[in-house]
Short mmCIF file of C-alpha atoms in Angstrom, two decimals:
data_model
loop_
_atom_site.label_atom_id
_atom_site.label_comp_id
_atom_site.label_asym_id
_atom_site.label_seq_id
_atom_site.Cartn_x
_atom_site.Cartn_y
_atom_site.Cartn_z
CA UNK A 28 0.00 0.00 0.00
CA UNK A 29 1.26 3.51 -0.63
CA UNK A 30 1.24 6.47 1.68
CA UNK A 31 -1.67 8.10 -0.10
CA UNK A 32 -3.97 5.35 1.14
CA UNK A 33 -4.00 6.55 4.73
CA UNK A 34 -7.32 8.38 4.87
CA UNK A 35 -8.07 9.97 8.20
CA UNK A 36 -10.66 12.63 8.79
CA UNK A 37 -8.92 13.90 11.92
CA UNK A 38 -5.58 13.43 13.64
CA UNK A 39 -3.92 14.83 16.76
CA UNK A 40 -0.13 14.82 17.11
CA UNK A 41 1.52 15.69 20.44
CA UNK A 42 4.97 17.28 20.56
CA UNK A 43 4.13 18.72 17.16
CA UNK A 44 6.35 21.81 17.15
CA UNK A 45 9.59 20.12 16.09
CA UNK A 46 11.32 16.88 15.14
CA UNK A 47 9.17 13.88 14.26
CA UNK A 48 5.97 15.57 15.45
CA UNK A 49 6.43 18.50 13.08
CA UNK A 50 7.41 16.09 10.31
CA UNK A 51 4.15 14.16 10.82
CA UNK A 52 2.10 17.36 10.71
CA UNK A 53 3.81 18.46 7.47
CA UNK A 54 3.17 15.10 5.81
CA UNK A 55 -0.50 15.00 6.85
CA UNK A 56 -0.99 18.50 5.46
CA UNK A 57 0.77 17.54 2.23
CA UNK A 58 -1.32 14.45 1.46
CA UNK A 59 -3.33 14.31 -1.79
CA UNK A 60 -6.43 14.01 0.43
CA UNK A 61 -5.36 15.71 3.66
CA UNK A 62 -7.35 15.25 6.88
CA UNK A 63 -10.19 17.67 7.48
CA UNK A 64 -8.57 18.39 10.87
CA UNK A 65 -4.91 18.25 11.84
CA UNK A 66 -4.51 19.10 15.52
CA UNK A 67 -0.91 19.97 16.39
CA UNK A 68 -0.38 19.95 20.15
CA UNK A 69 2.63 21.55 21.83
CA UNK A 70 3.58 23.14 25.12
CA UNK A 71 4.01 26.74 24.04
CA UNK A 72 2.23 27.50 20.73
CA UNK A 73 3.13 31.18 20.89
CA UNK A 74 6.81 30.56 21.68
CA UNK A 75 9.92 30.70 19.53
CA UNK A 76 10.09 26.90 19.33
CA UNK A 77 6.69 26.74 17.64
CA UNK A 78 7.47 29.29 14.92
CA UNK A 79 7.43 26.72 12.11
CA UNK A 80 4.00 25.50 13.19
CA UNK A 81 2.73 29.09 13.23
CA UNK A 82 4.00 29.55 9.67
CA UNK A 83 2.06 26.45 8.57
CA UNK A 84 -1.17 27.68 10.17
CA UNK A 85 -1.27 30.70 7.88
CA UNK A 86 -1.19 28.38 4.86
CA UNK A 87 -3.49 25.56 6.01
CA UNK A 88 -7.03 26.19 7.24
CA UNK A 89 -7.32 22.57 8.44
CA UNK A 90 -4.42 22.96 10.91
CA UNK A 91 -5.26 23.84 14.51
CA UNK A 92 -2.60 24.36 17.17
CA UNK A 93 -3.61 23.06 20.59
CA UNK A 94 -1.72 24.10 23.75
CA UNK A 95 -0.85 20.95 25.69
CA UNK A 96 1.44 20.11 28.58
CA UNK A 97 1.34 16.30 28.74
CA UNK A 98 2.46 16.20 32.38
CA UNK A 99 -0.56 18.27 33.48
CA UNK A 100 -3.92 16.46 33.73
CA UNK A 101 -5.84 19.77 33.60
CA UNK A 102 -4.04 20.75 30.39
CA UNK A 103 -4.88 17.36 28.86
CA UNK A 104 -8.58 17.72 29.73
CA UNK A 105 -8.65 21.25 28.31
CA UNK A 106 -7.00 20.05 25.09
CA UNK A 107 -9.58 17.26 24.69
CA UNK A 108 -12.42 19.75 25.22
CA UNK A 109 -10.93 22.14 22.65
CA UNK A 110 -10.51 19.35 20.06
CA UNK A 111 -14.09 18.19 20.72
CA UNK A 112 -15.36 21.71 20.03
CA UNK A 113 -13.69 21.76 16.62
CA UNK A 114 -14.86 18.26 15.72
CA UNK A 115 -18.50 18.96 16.55
CA UNK A 116 -20.49 15.77 16.03
CA UNK A 117 -17.59 13.70 14.65
CA UNK A 118 -14.89 11.85 16.59
CA UNK A 119 -11.09 11.73 16.43
CA UNK A 120 -9.63 9.03 14.19
CA UNK A 121 -5.99 9.12 15.16
CA UNK A 122 -4.15 10.05 18.35
CA UNK A 123 -0.37 10.07 17.93
CA UNK A 124 1.41 10.26 21.29
CA UNK A 125 4.72 11.62 20.06
CA UNK A 126 5.72 14.08 22.82
CA UNK A 127 8.71 12.69 24.70
CA UNK A 128 11.86 13.70 26.50
CA UNK A 129 15.25 12.14 27.17
CA UNK A 130 18.22 13.05 29.35
CA UNK A 131 21.67 11.69 28.47
CA UNK A 132 22.16 10.17 31.92
CA UNK A 133 24.36 7.20 32.68
CA UNK A 134 23.02 4.61 35.10
CA UNK A 135 25.22 5.99 37.88
CA UNK A 136 23.82 9.51 37.69
CA UNK A 137 20.11 8.79 37.30
CA UNK A 138 18.11 10.56 40.00
CA UNK A 139 14.65 10.32 41.47
CA UNK A 140 13.79 13.66 39.86
CA UNK A 141 14.97 12.68 36.36
CA UNK A 142 13.35 9.23 36.48
CA UNK A 143 10.10 10.80 37.65
CA UNK A 144 10.08 13.61 35.09
CA UNK A 145 10.82 11.31 32.16
CA UNK A 146 8.35 8.62 33.24
CA UNK A 147 5.68 11.29 33.77
CA UNK A 148 6.14 12.70 30.27
CA UNK A 149 6.83 9.52 28.29
CA UNK A 150 4.52 7.02 29.99
CA UNK A 151 1.91 8.71 32.17
CA UNK A 152 1.27 11.38 29.51
CA UNK A 153 0.15 8.83 26.89
CA UNK A 154 -1.93 7.02 29.52
CA UNK A 155 -3.83 10.20 30.45
CA UNK A 156 -4.17 11.27 26.80
CA UNK A 157 -5.67 7.88 25.96
CA UNK A 158 -8.19 8.32 28.77
CA UNK A 159 -9.06 11.91 27.85
CA UNK A 160 -9.48 11.24 24.13
CA UNK A 161 -11.24 7.88 24.53
CA UNK A 162 -14.75 9.37 24.08
CA UNK A 163 -13.67 11.04 20.81
CA UNK A 164 -11.91 7.89 19.57
CA UNK A 165 -15.00 5.80 20.44
CA UNK A 166 -17.18 8.26 18.55
CA UNK A 167 -14.95 7.97 15.48
CA UNK A 168 -15.05 4.16 15.67
CA UNK A 169 -18.85 4.15 15.98
CA UNK A 170 -19.17 6.47 12.99
CA UNK A 171 -17.01 4.22 10.82
CA UNK A 172 -18.70 1.37 8.94
CA UNK A 173 -17.68 -2.24 9.58
CA UNK A 174 -15.93 -3.82 12.54
CA UNK A 175 -12.39 -4.08 11.12
CA UNK A 176 -9.76 -2.11 13.04
CA UNK A 177 -7.70 0.46 11.14
CA UNK A 178 -6.07 3.86 11.52
CA UNK A 179 -8.78 5.47 9.42
CA UNK A 180 -11.38 4.16 11.89
CA UNK A 181 -9.80 4.89 15.30
CA UNK A 182 -6.28 4.36 16.62
CA UNK A 183 -3.76 5.31 19.27
CA UNK A 184 -0.16 5.33 18.07
CA UNK A 185 2.41 5.53 20.87
CA UNK A 186 5.83 6.71 19.70
CA UNK A 187 8.17 4.28 21.40
CA UNK A 188 11.79 3.33 20.77
CA UNK A 189 13.73 0.11 20.39
CA UNK A 190 15.96 1.70 23.04
CA UNK A 191 13.12 0.46 25.28
CA UNK A 192 13.27 -3.07 23.87
CA UNK A 193 14.68 -5.31 26.60
CA UNK A 194 16.01 -7.68 23.94
CA UNK A 195 17.51 -5.13 21.53
CA UNK A 196 18.68 -2.37 23.89
CA UNK A 197 19.25 -0.25 20.79
CA UNK A 198 22.48 1.84 20.74
CA UNK A 199 23.40 1.05 24.37
CA UNK A 200 27.09 1.73 23.66
CA UNK A 201 26.18 5.14 22.29
CA UNK A 202 23.82 6.19 25.09
CA UNK A 203 22.77 4.43 28.29
CA UNK A 204 19.81 6.83 28.80
CA UNK A 205 18.40 4.54 31.48
CA UNK A 206 15.39 6.68 32.45
CA UNK A 207 14.38 7.01 28.78
CA UNK A 208 14.73 3.25 28.21
CA UNK A 209 12.65 2.43 31.29
CA UNK A 210 9.94 4.90 30.26
CA UNK A 211 9.69 3.38 26.76
CA UNK A 212 9.62 -0.20 28.05
CA UNK A 213 6.73 0.90 30.28
CA UNK A 214 5.06 2.69 27.34
CA UNK A 215 5.19 -0.59 25.42
CA UNK A 216 3.31 -2.33 28.23
CA UNK A 217 0.81 0.53 28.33
CA UNK A 218 0.24 0.08 24.58
CA UNK A 219 -0.46 -3.62 25.11
CA UNK A 220 -2.91 -2.81 27.92
CA UNK A 221 -4.66 -0.14 25.83
CA UNK A 222 -4.95 -2.55 22.91
CA UNK A 223 -6.67 -5.15 25.10
CA UNK A 224 -8.95 -2.68 26.85
CA UNK A 225 -9.90 -0.55 23.82
CA UNK A 226 -10.34 -3.27 21.18
CA UNK A 227 -13.99 -3.69 22.20
CA UNK A 228 -14.50 -0.01 21.31
CA UNK A 229 -13.02 -0.52 17.83
CA UNK A 230 -9.73 1.24 18.63
CA UNK A 231 -6.40 -0.05 17.33
CA UNK A 232 -3.29 0.55 19.49
CA UNK A 233 0.32 0.20 18.36
CA UNK A 234 3.78 1.12 19.67
CA UNK A 235 6.00 2.50 16.91
CA UNK A 236 9.78 2.85 16.73
CA UNK A 237 10.57 5.71 14.34
CA UNK A 238 14.21 4.70 13.94
CA UNK A 239 17.15 6.73 15.16
CA UNK A 240 16.29 10.06 13.58
CA UNK A 241 18.20 13.31 12.99
CA UNK A 242 16.34 15.55 15.46
CA UNK A 243 17.34 17.78 18.37
CA UNK A 244 16.70 14.82 20.66
CA UNK A 245 18.30 12.12 18.54
CA UNK A 246 21.15 14.15 17.11
CA UNK A 247 23.11 15.07 20.23
CA UNK A 248 26.38 13.17 20.56
CA UNK A 249 29.23 12.07 18.37
CA UNK A 250 27.42 9.71 15.98
CA UNK A 251 25.03 11.06 13.37
CA UNK A 252 21.69 9.25 13.34
CA UNK A 253 21.12 7.33 10.09
CA UNK A 254 17.56 8.51 9.33
CA UNK A 255 16.10 11.85 8.27
CA UNK A 256 12.77 12.99 9.70
CA UNK A 257 11.22 12.74 6.23
CA UNK A 258 12.34 9.16 5.64
CA UNK A 259 11.12 8.07 9.08
CA UNK A 260 7.75 9.82 8.76
CA UNK A 261 7.12 8.52 5.23
CA UNK A 262 7.86 5.01 6.43
CA UNK A 263 5.63 5.33 9.47
CA UNK A 264 2.68 6.71 7.49
CA UNK A 265 2.99 3.80 5.08
CA UNK A 266 2.93 1.43 8.07
CA UNK A 267 -0.11 3.20 9.55
CA UNK A 268 -2.01 2.85 6.27
CA UNK A 269 -1.58 -0.93 6.36
CA UNK A 270 -2.43 -1.68 10.01
CA UNK A 271 -5.35 -3.97 10.85
CA UNK A 272 -6.64 -6.08 13.80
CA UNK A 273 -3.70 -8.45 13.70
CA UNK A 274 -1.29 -5.62 14.47
CA UNK A 275 -3.13 -4.20 17.45
CA UNK A 276 -0.99 -4.41 20.58
CA UNK A 277 2.24 -4.92 18.63
CA UNK A 278 5.57 -3.07 18.58
CA UNK A 279 6.65 -2.15 15.03
CA UNK A 280 9.35 -0.01 13.45
CA UNK A 281 9.08 2.61 10.68
CA UNK A 282 9.44 -0.15 8.07
CA UNK A 283 6.64 -2.25 9.55
CA UNK A 284 8.99 -4.86 11.01
CA UNK A 285 8.21 -6.32 14.44
CA UNK A 286 10.51 -5.06 17.21
CA UNK A 287 11.06 -7.57 20.05
CA UNK A 288 9.70 -6.50 23.43
#
């Protein structure tokens, strides 16, 4: 299947002001049949770091920037209410939990504060977002004909990392990043739990490894990451267009290959 086959009426991307999040927003807007609504969520929409998003808004009437701090339950509820207002009677097809943070800590200098901050953002954030957007995802699933699961019906995509794969321990020699790895291993379990709990509502849930991508987060250090944002995002959108029931609750990479837990 090609990328053009991913038809979603509405999508929300968290951490949308830069890196992979911004790349996803750009690609959704550039589709032959773009979504009717692209919700780009970020912490500080008016700030310097969201300038590129602001530039896109002036060109695309279907793009809405949503202020969202994923560590703040009140902010999450407000974001869901704001999205619901825009959607009116229709639901949200696709929630992409992309917002994430990492600190380049070695095992020996991990702290309670860093572990807590990173777990709160990378694991608890997606949990609370799934809860807050569940009514809108359910509504989208109910409004979509047939029982087959797909991203154009209703889906939660959790941006994970094979750095959180206990078997692969991706690029350990390059970066221990213990708190980040723990948070992503936990996010993988959350994805599995969401897939089991939300399947009855017609919602597909997948953990996705975007590859090691040239972003502010991925690009610090001596080795240059192998993947561009564009290549990663194109691959992931192709994967999303092909997902069905049998992939719900799985951990896949940007090429659609299974990543071991």
